[in-house]
Amino acid sequence: MTNRREPLLLFIVDIAFFLAALWLTLLLRYFVLPDINTFYNHLLPFSFLFGSSVVVFFIAGLYDKHAVLFRGKLPRTILNAQTVNIIIAALFFFFIPYFGIAPKTSLGIYLIVSSALILFWRLYLFPRLVTRRQQKALLIGAGEEMEELKKEVNSNPLYPVLFVETIGSAFPLPEFVRSVQERVRKEGIAIVVCDTSDEKIGRALPRLYDLVFHGVRFIDAAQMYEEIFDREPLSLLEHRWLVENISTAPRATYDFAKRVIDVIAGGALGALSLIAYPFIALAILFDDGGPVFIVQERVGEGGSLIQIVKFRSMRVRERERVTRVGKFLRALRFDELPQLLSVVAGEQSLIGPRPELPEYVKLYAEQIPYYNVRHLIKPGLSGWAQIQNITPPKFEVQYEATKRKLSYDLYYIKHRSLWLDIKISLKTIKTLLSRSGI
């Protein structure tokens, strides 16, 4: 579990260090304490750099809750983000001299000082602020996702809990209840995390709730798993979860705003992408002489069938062989540019679960619980699963990969909002830039 206030704390203190870096920059640049007028003259143009830095940091994942945990990746991530900020700052100050200053020396000093301060803050100060005494916890349940939860929590001391015991539900009910009670008393357990989807555990819970009078707190394992991994644990879900969290009722404000964004942004991107069409078409024709476009049938909202148009990236007679041009198109997602038309038409959205082939949907729906829930909303060009660095199933039926992808799709459907859509959009930009080698 992570404190949801920590990203806000990171943001506020980052801004404070940006301001401190500007003050130190002026001190080092002129070797005198900067007066108030000098500071404010530089503050307005540098405020743009502060804002762009926050956006770049967000795209780089530096405000994700997991950024709090994975310290080993921080130096490289921060330095990469600052490299992007250098490019943005150069474009802003030297090509748009609106403020009448082109602070080459000051800018160089600022980027060095701000990088040093942010590294010091993120690596050394912040962990000391958020480190909490770990409470002993008991994990009740079994299965792959319960083991994954235990491994993740116990491998990082920044989580506020530590699993000291794990109990399965294989014992007879009276023995199971006694075992839990004894271990809670013996180990000084403060938190019990339980798989409420397990029938036996569900029957045992009424007999265990007396432990709350001894200061023991109960947490649903599925809720904890979702908070840590940002996806739904399929094996821990029960029908009650579907009733409480998934609804076909429209969210009027969100649905309207999202549709407006799809039309405006999809139309603008579609019109802009027309510039690239002739070049992509010529590249495909010169590569193997086959057709430029392909039309595929996919499953859309409500299980309806939709037609999507793509630039062809595979050989005509060899479905699993990507062409040379196709590798480039797929890396930058250029093969999907024609789908912007279906976004404007309302068959797809910019953000949503990726549409699947009908023959695959039939097989997955028969074998994977809750699979058809992903069809409650429009499919999208990019989605929560696509930005999680998972390898999507391709060319064949892959149940395990599809289950993992579905766990992210269900998380998105449950939590969908304009803020989450913006987050996915920014992360998609990061993914495309990393694929292009930038």
Short mmCIF file of C-alpha atoms in Angstrom, two decimals:
data_model
loop_
_atom_site.label_atom_id
_atom_site.label_comp_id
_atom_site.label_asym_id
_atom_site.label_seq_id
_atom_site.Cartn_x
_atom_site.Cartn_y
_atom_site.Cartn_z
CA MET A 1 0.00 0.00 0.00
CA THR A 2 1.21 3.48 -0.79
CA ASN A 3 0.03 6.80 0.54
CA ARG A 4 -1.91 8.62 -2.17
CA ARG A 5 -0.70 11.95 -0.77
CA GLU A 6 2.92 11.14 -1.57
CA PRO A 7 2.72 12.10 -5.29
CA LEU A 8 1.21 15.45 -4.22
CA LEU A 9 4.08 15.93 -1.77
CA LEU A 10 6.55 15.13 -4.55
CA PHE A 11 4.92 17.71 -6.81
CA ILE A 12 4.89 20.51 -4.20
CA VAL A 13 8.49 20.00 -3.10
CA ASP A 14 9.66 19.65 -6.72
CA ILE A 15 8.26 23.13 -7.41
CA ALA A 16 9.98 24.44 -4.28
CA PHE A 17 13.30 23.01 -5.46
CA PHE A 18 12.79 24.46 -8.95
CA LEU A 19 12.44 27.89 -7.31
CA ALA A 20 15.47 27.26 -5.12
CA ALA A 21 17.45 26.18 -8.20
CA LEU A 22 16.58 29.44 -9.94
CA TRP A 23 17.73 31.48 -6.93
CA LEU A 24 21.00 29.52 -6.72
CA THR A 25 21.46 29.90 -10.47
CA LEU A 26 21.32 33.69 -10.22
CA LEU A 27 23.70 33.59 -7.26
CA LEU A 28 26.24 31.48 -9.16
CA ARG A 29 25.75 33.46 -12.36
CA TYR A 30 26.38 36.94 -10.91
CA PHE A 31 28.24 36.07 -7.65
CA VAL A 32 25.94 38.34 -5.64
CA LEU A 33 22.74 37.66 -3.77
CA PRO A 34 19.94 38.19 -6.33
CA ASP A 35 17.63 41.08 -5.47
CA ILE A 36 13.87 40.75 -5.72
CA ASN A 37 13.62 42.47 -9.11
CA THR A 38 16.27 40.25 -10.72
CA PHE A 39 14.57 37.15 -9.34
CA TYR A 40 11.10 38.16 -10.60
CA ASN A 41 12.45 39.16 -14.02
CA HIS A 42 13.67 35.59 -14.44
CA LEU A 43 10.75 33.94 -12.65
CA LEU A 44 8.15 34.56 -15.37
CA PRO A 45 10.06 32.96 -18.27
CA PHE A 46 11.42 30.20 -16.05
CA SER A 47 7.86 29.43 -14.87
CA PHE A 48 7.28 27.96 -18.33
CA LEU A 49 10.25 25.68 -17.73
CA PHE A 50 8.87 24.74 -14.30
CA GLY A 51 5.55 23.77 -15.90
CA SER A 52 7.12 21.82 -18.74
CA SER A 53 9.37 20.03 -16.24
CA VAL A 54 6.34 18.90 -14.25
CA VAL A 55 4.68 17.57 -17.42
CA VAL A 56 7.88 15.78 -18.47
CA PHE A 57 8.29 14.33 -14.97
CA PHE A 58 4.69 13.13 -15.08
CA ILE A 59 5.16 11.45 -18.46
CA ALA A 60 8.38 9.86 -17.17
CA GLY A 61 6.43 8.34 -14.27
CA LEU A 62 8.07 10.43 -11.55
CA TYR A 63 4.70 11.19 -9.96
CA ASP A 64 3.44 7.62 -10.12
CA LYS A 65 3.01 5.96 -6.76
CA HIS A 66 5.51 3.32 -7.87
CA ALA A 67 8.15 6.02 -8.33
CA VAL A 68 8.17 6.20 -4.55
CA LEU A 69 9.22 2.57 -4.36
CA PHE A 70 11.69 1.95 -7.17
CA ARG A 71 14.62 4.14 -6.13
CA GLY A 72 17.15 2.27 -8.26
CA LYS A 73 15.66 3.67 -11.47
CA LEU A 74 15.38 7.26 -10.24
CA PRO A 75 18.77 8.73 -11.28
CA ARG A 76 18.51 7.58 -14.88
CA THR A 77 14.83 8.56 -15.13
CA ILE A 78 15.48 12.04 -13.73
CA LEU A 79 18.49 12.63 -15.98
CA ASN A 80 16.52 11.48 -19.04
CA ALA A 81 13.69 13.83 -18.08
CA GLN A 82 16.12 16.71 -17.63
CA THR A 83 17.59 16.01 -21.06
CA VAL A 84 14.13 16.50 -22.54
CA ASN A 85 13.75 19.67 -20.48
CA ILE A 86 17.01 21.01 -21.97
CA ILE A 87 15.58 20.59 -25.47
CA ILE A 88 12.29 22.26 -24.49
CA ALA A 89 14.09 25.13 -22.78
CA ALA A 90 16.36 25.69 -25.78
CA LEU A 91 13.37 25.85 -28.12
CA PHE A 92 11.50 28.19 -25.81
CA PHE A 93 14.25 30.65 -24.93
CA PHE A 94 16.19 30.78 -28.19
CA PHE A 95 13.46 30.41 -30.80
CA ILE A 96 10.66 32.25 -29.00
CA PRO A 97 12.46 35.22 -27.40
CA TYR A 98 9.19 36.70 -26.17
CA PHE A 99 10.62 37.76 -22.81
CA GLY A 100 13.62 39.52 -24.29
CA ILE A 101 16.18 37.24 -22.61
CA ALA A 102 18.17 34.31 -23.94
CA PRO A 103 19.88 33.09 -20.77
CA LYS A 104 22.36 30.60 -22.21
CA THR A 105 24.66 30.62 -19.19
CA SER A 106 21.85 30.88 -16.64
CA LEU A 107 19.93 28.09 -18.32
CA GLY A 108 22.92 25.75 -18.27
CA ILE A 109 23.58 26.48 -14.60
CA TYR A 110 19.89 26.07 -13.75
CA LEU A 111 19.60 22.65 -15.37
CA ILE A 112 22.70 21.39 -13.52
CA VAL A 113 21.60 22.83 -10.17
CA SER A 114 17.97 21.71 -10.50
CA SER A 115 19.04 18.17 -11.47
CA ALA A 116 21.32 17.96 -8.43
CA LEU A 117 18.64 19.28 -6.08
CA ILE A 118 15.92 17.00 -7.44
CA LEU A 119 18.21 13.96 -7.20
CA PHE A 120 19.09 14.86 -3.61
CA TRP A 121 15.43 15.39 -2.73
CA ARG A 122 14.12 12.26 -4.42
CA LEU A 123 16.91 9.87 -3.39
CA TYR A 124 17.75 10.98 0.13
CA LEU A 125 15.25 13.38 1.69
CA PHE A 126 11.95 11.94 0.48
CA PRO A 127 12.55 8.31 1.56
CA ARG A 128 13.34 9.56 5.08
CA LEU A 129 10.11 11.54 5.18
CA VAL A 130 7.84 8.70 4.09
CA THR A 131 9.50 5.75 5.83
CA ARG A 132 7.04 4.32 8.33
CA ARG A 133 7.28 1.55 10.87
CA GLN A 134 6.02 -1.60 9.23
CA GLN A 135 3.05 -3.31 10.84
CA LYS A 136 2.95 -7.08 10.98
CA ALA A 137 0.33 -8.58 8.70
CA LEU A 138 -1.25 -11.98 8.14
CA LEU A 139 -2.14 -13.04 4.60
CA ILE A 140 -5.12 -15.41 4.41
CA GLY A 141 -5.54 -17.11 1.06
CA ALA A 142 -3.64 -18.97 -1.63
CA GLY A 143 -2.93 -18.75 -5.32
CA GLU A 144 -0.63 -17.03 -7.78
CA GLU A 145 -1.91 -13.50 -7.18
CA MET A 146 -1.71 -13.86 -3.40
CA GLU A 147 1.91 -14.97 -3.74
CA GLU A 148 2.57 -12.04 -6.07
CA LEU A 149 1.08 -9.69 -3.48
CA LYS A 150 3.20 -11.11 -0.67
CA LYS A 151 6.41 -10.98 -2.71
CA GLU A 152 5.86 -7.37 -3.77
CA VAL A 153 5.02 -6.10 -0.28
CA ASN A 154 7.79 -7.96 1.54
CA SER A 155 10.47 -6.99 -0.99
CA ASN A 156 10.14 -3.24 -0.36
CA PRO A 157 10.53 -1.67 3.09
CA LEU A 158 8.60 1.45 2.05
CA TYR A 159 5.31 -0.45 2.26
CA PRO A 160 3.72 0.06 5.69
CA VAL A 161 3.02 -3.66 6.17
CA LEU A 162 5.10 -6.83 6.33
CA PHE A 163 3.56 -10.26 5.86
CA VAL A 164 4.97 -12.48 8.61
CA GLU A 165 2.56 -15.37 8.08
CA THR A 166 0.47 -16.90 5.30
CA ILE A 167 -2.44 -19.25 5.90
CA GLY A 168 -4.32 -21.20 3.26
CA SER A 169 -7.93 -22.35 3.60
CA ALA A 170 -7.32 -26.09 3.32
CA PHE A 171 -8.03 -26.78 7.02
CA PRO A 172 -11.48 -27.66 8.41
CA LEU A 173 -13.34 -24.50 9.37
CA PRO A 174 -12.98 -24.71 13.21
CA GLU A 175 -9.27 -25.54 12.93
CA PHE A 176 -8.80 -22.76 10.38
CA VAL A 177 -10.40 -20.16 12.70
CA ARG A 178 -8.29 -21.30 15.68
CA SER A 179 -5.13 -21.19 13.57
CA VAL A 180 -5.78 -17.60 12.53
CA GLN A 181 -6.58 -16.48 16.08
CA GLU A 182 -3.47 -18.15 17.51
CA ARG A 183 -1.14 -16.65 14.93
CA VAL A 184 -2.59 -13.19 15.40
CA ARG A 185 -1.91 -13.37 19.15
CA LYS A 186 1.47 -15.11 18.84
CA GLU A 187 2.94 -12.83 16.16
CA GLY A 188 1.36 -9.56 17.27
CA ILE A 189 -0.52 -9.20 13.98
CA ALA A 190 -2.01 -5.75 13.37
CA ILE A 191 -3.49 -6.30 9.88
CA VAL A 192 -5.25 -9.30 8.36
CA VAL A 193 -5.39 -9.33 4.55
CA CYS A 194 -7.87 -11.93 3.33
CA ASP A 195 -9.18 -13.32 0.07
CA THR A 196 -12.91 -12.74 0.55
CA SER A 197 -13.71 -14.54 -2.71
CA ASP A 198 -12.70 -17.84 -1.06
CA GLU A 199 -15.89 -19.50 0.22
CA LYS A 200 -14.32 -20.96 3.36
CA ILE A 201 -12.62 -17.69 4.28
CA GLY A 202 -15.95 -15.93 3.78
CA ARG A 203 -17.61 -18.33 6.26
CA ALA A 204 -14.77 -17.88 8.75
CA LEU A 205 -14.77 -14.08 8.78
CA PRO A 206 -17.81 -13.65 11.10
CA ARG A 207 -15.93 -15.73 13.68
CA LEU A 208 -12.79 -13.65 13.29
CA TYR A 209 -14.23 -10.15 13.52
CA ASP A 210 -13.88 -10.16 17.32
CA LEU A 211 -10.20 -9.51 16.62
CA VAL A 212 -11.07 -5.89 15.75
CA PHE A 213 -11.57 -5.27 19.49
CA HIS A 214 -7.88 -6.11 19.90
CA GLY A 215 -6.84 -3.50 17.34
CA VAL A 216 -6.65 -5.83 14.33
CA ARG A 217 -7.63 -4.31 10.97
CA PHE A 218 -9.09 -6.39 8.10
CA ILE A 219 -8.30 -5.59 4.45
CA ASP A 220 -9.70 -7.22 1.32
CA ALA A 221 -6.81 -8.77 -0.63
CA ALA A 222 -8.36 -7.75 -3.96
CA GLN A 223 -8.51 -4.11 -2.85
CA MET A 224 -4.90 -4.16 -1.69
CA TYR A 225 -3.77 -5.89 -4.88
CA GLU A 226 -5.52 -3.29 -7.03
CA GLU A 227 -3.98 -0.40 -5.09
CA ILE A 228 -0.46 -1.78 -5.49
CA PHE A 229 -0.54 -3.13 -9.05
CA ASP A 230 -3.13 -0.83 -10.70
CA ARG A 231 -5.01 -3.81 -12.12
CA GLU A 232 -7.79 -6.14 -11.00
CA PRO A 233 -6.83 -9.58 -9.61
CA LEU A 234 -9.05 -11.89 -11.66
CA SER A 235 -8.77 -14.87 -9.32
CA LEU A 236 -9.73 -12.75 -6.29
CA LEU A 237 -12.84 -11.18 -7.80
CA GLU A 238 -16.36 -12.29 -7.01
CA HIS A 239 -19.78 -11.47 -8.43
CA ARG A 240 -20.30 -8.81 -5.75
CA TRP A 241 -17.36 -6.91 -7.25
CA LEU A 242 -19.16 -6.79 -10.62
CA VAL A 243 -22.36 -5.46 -9.06
CA GLU A 244 -20.58 -2.80 -6.98
CA ASN A 245 -18.00 -1.57 -9.47
CA ILE A 246 -19.17 -2.14 -13.04
CA SER A 247 -22.26 -0.41 -14.37
CA THR A 248 -23.69 0.13 -17.85
CA ALA A 249 -25.37 3.33 -16.65
CA PRO A 250 -23.96 6.31 -18.55
CA ARG A 251 -21.78 8.85 -16.80
CA ALA A 252 -23.36 11.82 -18.54
CA THR A 253 -20.71 14.50 -17.92
CA TYR A 254 -17.76 12.18 -18.53
CA ASP A 255 -19.30 10.54 -21.60
CA PHE A 256 -20.16 13.91 -23.15
CA ALA A 257 -16.73 15.41 -22.44
CA LYS A 258 -14.97 12.34 -23.77
CA ARG A 259 -17.02 12.38 -26.96
CA VAL A 260 -16.22 16.06 -27.53
CA ILE A 261 -12.51 15.35 -27.02
CA ASP A 262 -12.68 12.38 -29.41
CA VAL A 263 -14.25 14.50 -32.14
CA ILE A 264 -11.98 17.52 -31.73
CA ALA A 265 -8.68 15.76 -30.99
CA GLY A 266 -9.41 12.81 -33.28
CA GLY A 267 -10.39 15.14 -36.11
CA ALA A 268 -7.33 17.35 -35.64
CA LEU A 269 -4.93 14.41 -35.45
CA GLY A 270 -6.66 12.75 -38.40
CA ALA A 271 -6.34 15.87 -40.55
CA LEU A 272 -2.71 16.36 -39.53
CA SER A 273 -1.89 12.72 -40.24
CA LEU A 274 -3.07 13.09 -43.86
CA ILE A 275 0.31 14.71 -44.56
CA ALA A 276 2.01 11.37 -43.87
CA TYR A 277 -0.39 9.22 -45.92
CA PRO A 278 1.35 9.59 -49.33
CA PHE A 279 4.77 8.78 -47.84
CA ILE A 280 3.47 5.76 -45.94
CA ALA A 281 1.59 4.51 -49.02
CA LEU A 282 4.68 4.82 -51.24
CA ALA A 283 6.84 3.05 -48.65
CA ILE A 284 4.39 0.13 -48.48
CA LEU A 285 4.16 -0.12 -52.28
CA PHE A 286 7.93 -0.02 -52.75
CA ASP A 287 8.46 -2.57 -49.97
CA ASP A 288 6.48 -5.49 -51.43
CA GLY A 289 3.96 -4.04 -53.89
CA GLY A 290 0.92 -5.20 -51.93
CA PRO A 291 -2.20 -3.23 -50.97
CA VAL A 292 -1.74 -0.11 -48.86
CA PHE A 293 -4.74 -0.57 -46.55
CA ILE A 294 -6.36 -3.56 -44.88
CA VAL A 295 -9.85 -3.76 -43.37
CA GLN A 296 -10.38 -5.95 -40.31
CA GLU A 297 -13.44 -6.90 -38.30
CA ARG A 298 -13.23 -6.35 -34.55
CA VAL A 299 -15.58 -6.49 -31.57
CA GLY A 300 -16.71 -3.07 -30.37
CA GLU A 301 -18.96 -1.62 -27.69
CA GLY A 302 -21.73 -3.95 -26.55
CA GLY A 303 -20.27 -6.84 -28.54
CA SER A 304 -21.16 -5.23 -31.88
CA LEU A 305 -18.90 -5.84 -34.88
CA ILE A 306 -16.98 -2.88 -36.27
CA GLN A 307 -14.71 -2.44 -39.29
CA ILE A 308 -11.29 -0.91 -38.69
CA VAL A 309 -8.91 0.32 -41.40
CA LYS A 310 -5.14 0.08 -40.97
CA PHE A 311 -2.05 0.62 -43.05
CA ARG A 312 -0.88 -2.87 -44.01
CA SER A 313 2.15 -3.91 -41.99
CA MET A 314 2.21 -7.66 -42.78
CA ARG A 315 2.70 -9.71 -45.90
CA VAL A 316 -0.51 -10.59 -47.74
CA ARG A 317 -0.08 -14.36 -47.83
CA GLU A 318 1.99 -14.73 -44.68
CA ARG A 319 -0.09 -13.29 -41.88
CA GLU A 320 2.55 -13.63 -39.20
CA ARG A 321 5.38 -11.97 -41.14
CA VAL A 322 5.79 -8.27 -40.55
CA THR A 323 7.20 -6.32 -43.50
CA ARG A 324 10.26 -4.07 -43.21
CA VAL A 325 8.09 -0.97 -43.44
CA GLY A 326 5.59 -2.61 -41.10
CA LYS A 327 8.15 -2.81 -38.30
CA PHE A 328 8.60 0.96 -38.48
CA LEU A 329 4.85 1.63 -38.72
CA ARG A 330 4.08 -0.58 -35.74
CA ALA A 331 6.85 0.88 -33.60
CA LEU A 332 5.31 4.35 -33.90
CA ARG A 333 1.71 3.09 -34.22
CA PHE A 334 1.49 4.77 -37.64
CA ASP A 335 -0.31 1.70 -39.01
CA GLU A 336 -3.31 2.74 -36.89
CA LEU A 337 -3.59 6.32 -38.17
CA PRO A 338 -6.62 5.53 -40.40
CA GLN A 339 -8.51 4.46 -37.27
CA LEU A 340 -8.78 8.12 -36.29
CA LEU A 341 -11.69 8.20 -38.75
CA SER A 342 -13.54 5.61 -36.69
CA VAL A 343 -12.86 7.69 -33.58
CA VAL A 344 -14.57 10.71 -35.16
CA ALA A 345 -17.39 8.46 -36.38
CA GLY A 346 -17.97 7.22 -32.83
CA GLU A 347 -17.12 3.54 -33.29
CA GLN A 348 -13.93 3.87 -31.28
CA SER A 349 -12.46 6.29 -28.76
CA LEU A 350 -8.96 7.66 -28.40
CA ILE A 351 -8.70 5.88 -25.03
CA GLY A 352 -10.20 2.50 -24.19
CA PRO A 353 -9.55 -1.26 -24.31
CA ARG A 354 -8.05 -2.34 -27.62
CA PRO A 355 -10.59 -4.14 -29.88
CA GLU A 356 -10.08 -7.85 -30.44
CA LEU A 357 -10.79 -10.24 -33.32
CA PRO A 358 -14.27 -11.86 -33.12
CA GLU A 359 -12.94 -15.42 -33.29
CA TYR A 360 -10.61 -14.73 -30.36
CA VAL A 361 -13.34 -13.02 -28.35
CA LYS A 362 -15.53 -16.11 -28.58
CA LEU A 363 -12.76 -18.35 -27.24
CA TYR A 364 -11.68 -15.97 -24.49
CA ALA A 365 -15.24 -15.33 -23.30
CA GLU A 366 -15.74 -19.08 -22.82
CA GLN A 367 -12.57 -19.56 -20.78
CA ILE A 368 -11.89 -16.28 -18.95
CA PRO A 369 -14.35 -14.94 -16.34
CA TYR A 370 -15.54 -11.36 -16.85
CA TYR A 371 -13.94 -11.17 -20.31
CA ASN A 372 -16.96 -9.61 -22.00
CA VAL A 373 -17.04 -6.83 -19.39
CA ARG A 374 -14.36 -5.08 -21.49
CA HIS A 375 -17.03 -4.54 -24.18
CA LEU A 376 -19.15 -2.31 -21.92
CA ILE A 377 -17.39 0.74 -23.36
CA LYS A 378 -15.97 1.76 -26.73
CA PRO A 379 -12.62 0.29 -27.70
CA GLY A 380 -9.74 2.73 -28.01
CA LEU A 381 -6.55 3.40 -29.93
CA SER A 382 -4.59 3.31 -26.68
CA GLY A 383 -5.50 2.00 -23.27
CA TRP A 384 -4.42 1.34 -19.70
CA ALA A 385 -3.05 -2.09 -20.63
CA GLN A 386 -1.03 -0.72 -23.56
CA ILE A 387 1.02 1.67 -21.39
CA GLN A 388 1.96 -0.95 -18.77
CA ASN A 389 4.88 -2.43 -20.73
CA ILE A 390 3.16 -5.78 -21.12
CA THR A 391 3.46 -7.83 -24.29
CA PRO A 392 -0.02 -8.14 -25.82
CA PRO A 393 -1.06 -11.47 -27.34
CA LYS A 394 -0.47 -11.56 -31.11
CA PHE A 395 -1.27 -13.90 -34.00
CA GLU A 396 -2.60 -16.72 -31.80
CA VAL A 397 -4.80 -17.51 -28.82
CA GLN A 398 -2.87 -16.78 -25.61
CA TYR A 399 -4.96 -17.18 -22.49
CA GLU A 400 -2.46 -16.10 -19.83
CA ALA A 401 -1.36 -12.96 -21.68
CA THR A 402 -5.01 -12.10 -22.32
CA LYS A 403 -5.90 -12.55 -18.63
CA ARG A 404 -3.18 -10.10 -17.65
CA LYS A 405 -4.36 -7.64 -20.28
CA LEU A 406 -7.96 -8.04 -19.08
CA SER A 407 -6.94 -7.26 -15.50
CA TYR A 408 -5.80 -3.82 -16.69
CA ASP A 409 -8.90 -3.34 -18.86
CA LEU A 410 -11.17 -4.01 -15.88
CA TYR A 411 -9.21 -1.53 -13.79
CA TYR A 412 -9.72 1.12 -16.47
CA ILE A 413 -13.45 0.43 -16.78
CA LYS A 414 -13.85 0.68 -13.00
CA HIS A 415 -11.83 3.89 -12.63
CA ARG A 416 -12.38 5.57 -16.01
CA SER A 417 -12.32 9.35 -15.83
CA LEU A 418 -10.97 12.30 -17.80
CA TRP A 419 -7.96 12.45 -15.48
CA LEU A 420 -7.13 8.79 -16.15
CA ASP A 421 -7.61 9.37 -19.90
CA ILE A 422 -5.18 12.31 -19.78
CA LYS A 423 -2.69 10.17 -17.87
CA ILE A 424 -2.94 7.39 -20.47
CA SER A 425 -2.52 9.93 -23.29
CA LEU A 426 0.66 11.34 -21.76
CA LYS A 427 2.04 7.86 -21.06
CA THR A 428 1.27 6.89 -24.66
CA ILE A 429 3.46 9.77 -25.82
CA LYS A 430 6.25 8.44 -23.61
CA THR A 431 5.82 4.94 -25.07
CA LEU A 432 5.95 6.20 -28.65
CA LEU A 433 9.04 8.31 -27.94
CA SER A 434 10.84 5.39 -26.31
CA ARG A 435 10.01 3.13 -29.27
CA SER A 436 11.38 5.72 -31.67
CA GLY A 437 14.64 5.84 -29.74
CA ILE A 438 14.16 9.35 -28.36
#
